[in-house]
C-alpha positions as a Markdown table, in Angstrom:
| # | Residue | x | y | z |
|---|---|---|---|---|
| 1 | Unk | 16.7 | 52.3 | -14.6 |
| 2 | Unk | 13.0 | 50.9 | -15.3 |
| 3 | Unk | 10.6 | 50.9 | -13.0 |
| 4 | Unk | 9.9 | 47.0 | -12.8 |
| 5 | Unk | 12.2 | 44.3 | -12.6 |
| 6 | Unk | 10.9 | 41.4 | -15.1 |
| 7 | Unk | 13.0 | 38.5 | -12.7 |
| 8 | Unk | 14.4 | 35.4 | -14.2 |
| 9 | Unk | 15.1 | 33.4 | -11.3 |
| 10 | Unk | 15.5 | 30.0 | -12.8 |
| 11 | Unk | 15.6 | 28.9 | -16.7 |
| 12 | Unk | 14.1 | 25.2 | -15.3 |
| 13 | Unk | 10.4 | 24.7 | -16.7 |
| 14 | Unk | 8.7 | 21.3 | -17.4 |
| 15 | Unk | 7.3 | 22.5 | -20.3 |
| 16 | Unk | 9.3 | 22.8 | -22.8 |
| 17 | Unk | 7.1 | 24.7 | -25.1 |
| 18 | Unk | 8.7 | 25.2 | -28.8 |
| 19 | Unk | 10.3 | 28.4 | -29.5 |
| 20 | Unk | 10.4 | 29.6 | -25.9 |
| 21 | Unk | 10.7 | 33.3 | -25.5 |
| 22 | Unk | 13.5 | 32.2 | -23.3 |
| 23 | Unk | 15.6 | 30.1 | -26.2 |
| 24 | Unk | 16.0 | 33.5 | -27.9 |
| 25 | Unk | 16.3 | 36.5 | -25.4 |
| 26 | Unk | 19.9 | 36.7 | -25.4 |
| 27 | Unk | 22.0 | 37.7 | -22.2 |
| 28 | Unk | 20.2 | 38.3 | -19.5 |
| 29 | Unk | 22.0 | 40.2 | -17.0 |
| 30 | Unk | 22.4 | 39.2 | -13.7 |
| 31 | Unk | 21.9 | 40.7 | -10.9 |
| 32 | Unk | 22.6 | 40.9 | -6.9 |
| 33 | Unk | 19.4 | 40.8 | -4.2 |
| 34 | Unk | 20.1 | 45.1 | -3.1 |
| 35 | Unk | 19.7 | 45.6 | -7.2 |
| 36 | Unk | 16.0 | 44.5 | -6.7 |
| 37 | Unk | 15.2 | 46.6 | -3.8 |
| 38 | Unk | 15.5 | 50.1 | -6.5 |
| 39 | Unk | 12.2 | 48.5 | -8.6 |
| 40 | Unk | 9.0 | 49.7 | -7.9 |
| 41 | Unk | 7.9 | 46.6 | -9.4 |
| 42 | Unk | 8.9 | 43.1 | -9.3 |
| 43 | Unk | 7.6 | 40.4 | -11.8 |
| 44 | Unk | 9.1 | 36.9 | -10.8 |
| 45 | Unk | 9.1 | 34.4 | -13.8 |
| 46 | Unk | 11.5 | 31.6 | -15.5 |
| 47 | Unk | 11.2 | 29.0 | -16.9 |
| 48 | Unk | 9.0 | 28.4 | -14.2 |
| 49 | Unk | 9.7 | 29.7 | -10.7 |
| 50 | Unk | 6.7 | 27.1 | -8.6 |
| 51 | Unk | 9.2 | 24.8 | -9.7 |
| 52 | Unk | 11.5 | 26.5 | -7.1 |
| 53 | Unk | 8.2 | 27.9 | -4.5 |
| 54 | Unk | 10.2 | 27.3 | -1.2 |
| 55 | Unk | 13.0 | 29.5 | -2.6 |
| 56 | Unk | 10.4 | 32.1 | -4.0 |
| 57 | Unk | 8.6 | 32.3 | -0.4 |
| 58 | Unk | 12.3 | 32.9 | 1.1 |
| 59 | Unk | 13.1 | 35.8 | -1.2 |
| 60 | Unk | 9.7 | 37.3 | -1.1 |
| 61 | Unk | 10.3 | 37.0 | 3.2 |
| 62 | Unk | 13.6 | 38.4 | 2.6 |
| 63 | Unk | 12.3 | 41.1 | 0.6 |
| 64 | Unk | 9.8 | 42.2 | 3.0 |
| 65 | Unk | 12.1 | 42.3 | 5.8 |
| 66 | Unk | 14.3 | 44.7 | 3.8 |
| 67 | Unk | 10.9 | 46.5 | 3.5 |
| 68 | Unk | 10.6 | 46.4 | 0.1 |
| 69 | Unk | 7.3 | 48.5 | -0.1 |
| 70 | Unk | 6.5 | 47.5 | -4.3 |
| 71 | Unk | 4.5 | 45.3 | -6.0 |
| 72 | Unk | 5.2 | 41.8 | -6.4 |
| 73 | Unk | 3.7 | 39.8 | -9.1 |
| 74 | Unk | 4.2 | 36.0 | -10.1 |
| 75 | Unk | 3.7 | 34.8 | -13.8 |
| 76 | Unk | 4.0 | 31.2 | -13.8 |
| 77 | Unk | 2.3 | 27.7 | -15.5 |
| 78 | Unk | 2.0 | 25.6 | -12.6 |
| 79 | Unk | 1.3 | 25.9 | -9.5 |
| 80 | Unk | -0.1 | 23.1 | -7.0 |
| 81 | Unk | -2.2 | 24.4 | -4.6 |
| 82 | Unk | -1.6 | 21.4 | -2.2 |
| 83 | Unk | 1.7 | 22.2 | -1.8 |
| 84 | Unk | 2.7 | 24.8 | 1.4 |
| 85 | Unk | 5.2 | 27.0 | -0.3 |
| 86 | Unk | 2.6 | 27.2 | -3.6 |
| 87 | Unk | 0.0 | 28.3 | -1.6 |
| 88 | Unk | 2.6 | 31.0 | 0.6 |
| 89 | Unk | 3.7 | 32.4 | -2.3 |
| 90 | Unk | -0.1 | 32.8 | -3.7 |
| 91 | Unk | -0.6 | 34.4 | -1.0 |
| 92 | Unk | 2.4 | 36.7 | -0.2 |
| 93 | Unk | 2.1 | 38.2 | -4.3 |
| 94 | Unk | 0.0 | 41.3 | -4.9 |
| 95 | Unk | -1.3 | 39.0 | -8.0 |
| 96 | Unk | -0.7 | 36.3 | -10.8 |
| 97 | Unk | -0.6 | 35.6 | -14.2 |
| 98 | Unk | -1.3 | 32.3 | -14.7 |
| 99 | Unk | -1.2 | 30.9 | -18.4 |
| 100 | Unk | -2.7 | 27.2 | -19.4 |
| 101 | Unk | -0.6 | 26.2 | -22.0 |
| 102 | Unk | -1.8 | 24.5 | -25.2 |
| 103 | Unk | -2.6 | 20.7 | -25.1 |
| 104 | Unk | -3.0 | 20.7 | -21.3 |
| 105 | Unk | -3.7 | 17.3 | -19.4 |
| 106 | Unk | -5.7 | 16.1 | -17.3 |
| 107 | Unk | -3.2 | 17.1 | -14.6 |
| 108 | Unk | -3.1 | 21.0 | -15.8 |
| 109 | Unk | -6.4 | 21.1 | -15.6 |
| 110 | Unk | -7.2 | 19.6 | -12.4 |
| 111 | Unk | -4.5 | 22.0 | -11.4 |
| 112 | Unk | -5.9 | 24.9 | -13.2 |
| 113 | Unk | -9.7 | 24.0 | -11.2 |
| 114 | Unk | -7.8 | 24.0 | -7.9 |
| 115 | Unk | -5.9 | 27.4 | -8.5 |
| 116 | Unk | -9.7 | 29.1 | -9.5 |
| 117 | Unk | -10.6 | 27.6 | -6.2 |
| 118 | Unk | -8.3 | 28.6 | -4.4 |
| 119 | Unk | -8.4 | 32.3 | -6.0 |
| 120 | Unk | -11.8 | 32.4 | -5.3 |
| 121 | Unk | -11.6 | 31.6 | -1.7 |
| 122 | Unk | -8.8 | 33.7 | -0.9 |
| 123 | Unk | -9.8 | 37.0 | -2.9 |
| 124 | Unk | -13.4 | 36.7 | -1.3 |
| 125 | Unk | -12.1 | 36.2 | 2.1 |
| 126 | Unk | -9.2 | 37.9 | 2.5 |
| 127 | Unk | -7.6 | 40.9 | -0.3 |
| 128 | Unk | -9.3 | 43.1 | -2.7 |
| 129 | Unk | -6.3 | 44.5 | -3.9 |
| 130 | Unk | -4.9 | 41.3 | -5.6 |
| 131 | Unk | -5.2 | 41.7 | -9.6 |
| 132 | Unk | -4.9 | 37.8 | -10.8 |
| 133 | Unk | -5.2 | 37.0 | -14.5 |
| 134 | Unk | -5.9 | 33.6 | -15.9 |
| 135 | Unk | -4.7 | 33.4 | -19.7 |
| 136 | Unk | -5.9 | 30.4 | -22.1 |
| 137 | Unk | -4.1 | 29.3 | -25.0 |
| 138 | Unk | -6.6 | 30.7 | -27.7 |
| 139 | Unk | -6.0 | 27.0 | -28.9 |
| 140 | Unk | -7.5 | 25.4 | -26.1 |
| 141 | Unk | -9.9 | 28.4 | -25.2 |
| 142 | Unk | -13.2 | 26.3 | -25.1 |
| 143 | Unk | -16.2 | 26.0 | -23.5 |
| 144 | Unk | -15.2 | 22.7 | -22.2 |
| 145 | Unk | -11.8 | 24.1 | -21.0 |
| 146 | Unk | -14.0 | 27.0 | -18.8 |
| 147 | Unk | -16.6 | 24.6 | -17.6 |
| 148 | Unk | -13.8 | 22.0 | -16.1 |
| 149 | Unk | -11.8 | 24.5 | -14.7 |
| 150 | Unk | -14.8 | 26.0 | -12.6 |
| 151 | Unk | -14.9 | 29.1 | -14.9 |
| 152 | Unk | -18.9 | 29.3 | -16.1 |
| 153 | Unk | -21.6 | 32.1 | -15.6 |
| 154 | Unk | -20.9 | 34.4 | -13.3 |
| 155 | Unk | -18.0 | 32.2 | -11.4 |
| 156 | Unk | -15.5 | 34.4 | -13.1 |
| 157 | Unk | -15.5 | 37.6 | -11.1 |
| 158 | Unk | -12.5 | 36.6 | -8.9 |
| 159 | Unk | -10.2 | 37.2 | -11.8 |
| 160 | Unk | -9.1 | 40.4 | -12.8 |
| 161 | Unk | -8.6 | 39.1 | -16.3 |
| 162 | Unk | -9.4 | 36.0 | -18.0 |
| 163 | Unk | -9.0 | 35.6 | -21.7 |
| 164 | Unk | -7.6 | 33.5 | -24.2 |
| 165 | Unk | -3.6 | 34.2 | -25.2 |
| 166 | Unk | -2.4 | 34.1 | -28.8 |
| 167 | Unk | 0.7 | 32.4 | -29.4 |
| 168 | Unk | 2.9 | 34.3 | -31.1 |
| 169 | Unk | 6.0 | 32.6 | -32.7 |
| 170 | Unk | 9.4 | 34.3 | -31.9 |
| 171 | Unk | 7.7 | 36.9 | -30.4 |
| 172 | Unk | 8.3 | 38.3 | -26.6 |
| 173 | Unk | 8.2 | 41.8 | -26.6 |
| 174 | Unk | 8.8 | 43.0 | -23.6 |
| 175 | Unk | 6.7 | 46.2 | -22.2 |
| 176 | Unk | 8.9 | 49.5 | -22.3 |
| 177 | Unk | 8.7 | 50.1 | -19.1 |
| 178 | Unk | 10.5 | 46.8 | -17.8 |
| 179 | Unk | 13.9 | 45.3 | -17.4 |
| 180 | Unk | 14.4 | 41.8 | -17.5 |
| 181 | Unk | 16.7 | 40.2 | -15.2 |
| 182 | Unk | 18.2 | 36.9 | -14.0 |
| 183 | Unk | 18.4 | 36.7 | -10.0 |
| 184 | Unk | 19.3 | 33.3 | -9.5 |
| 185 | Unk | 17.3 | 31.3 | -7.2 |
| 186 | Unk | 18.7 | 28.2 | -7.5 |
| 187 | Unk | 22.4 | 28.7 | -6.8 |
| 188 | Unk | 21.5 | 30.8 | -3.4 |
């Protein structure tokens, strides 16, 4: 066994990017809730799993209360930070990858602003230990892009990371050091 869990907990994303790393990664295989508690690591992803946030808060709460004692980390595309469960799970994860797609609207990047607000606030005022990482699609990685987000001078220091993310066609390489799996959320 690995020491981190890669989780699939739903295949559901609005994005519907073309060639998906999750249109060609084969079977996933699934697994039961105890199979989760032997990771040091857990990394919850999709499709996209905000799309699900009131399911992720209850696992995350379940998790804990079988004192899970190892990292949790969320990669995910949207979040909204007005929304409760969003803004539980934000802050019950020991950090996030968040990745602004290519082409993004007006919507993503209001949404994108609000998340570098909110990460911001809540790193400043509350955890150190949180290692949150804001990728760019190196198509969209612009001045502009940086400035309407919030990211400009200085303003950057609440990330752990930010930087812009090649897109890499049919390519998902997965580190040697996880295993990717499919707990399934949505059928709980």
């Amino acid at each position: 066994m690995k020491k981190t869990a890669r989780v699939i907990v739903t295949y559901n994303c609005p994005r519907h990017c073309p060639n998906c790393c999750n249109e060609h990664i084969g079977n996933v295989p699934e697994v039961k809730f105890e199979d989760l508690l032997k990771y040091d690591e857990l990394v919850i992803t999709g499709g996209e799993p905000m799309l699900i946030a009131p399911r992720v808060v209850e696992m995350i709460h379940r998790l804990q209360a079988q004192e899970y004692k190892g990292k949790i980390w969320l990669y995910t595309s949207f979040i909204k930070t007005a929304r409760w469960a969003d803004r539980e799970v934000l802050k019950l994860v020991d950090g996030i990858t968040y990745t602004l797609h290519y082409k993004p609207s007006q919507t993503d990047l209001r949404d994108a602003r609000k998340l570098n607000k909110f990460v911001m606030e809540y790193r400043d005022n509350k955890i150190t230990r949180r290692s949150d990482r804001l990728l760019i699609d190196s198509r969209c990685y612009t001045e502009e892009v940086l400035s309407i987000i919030g990211l400009y001078d200085t303003r950057t220091k609440h990330w752990s990371s930010v930087r812009p993310l090649e897109w890499k066609e049919d390519e998902c390489p997965l580190p040697e050091n996880e295993e990717l799996v499919f707990y399934d959320l949505e059928k709980e």
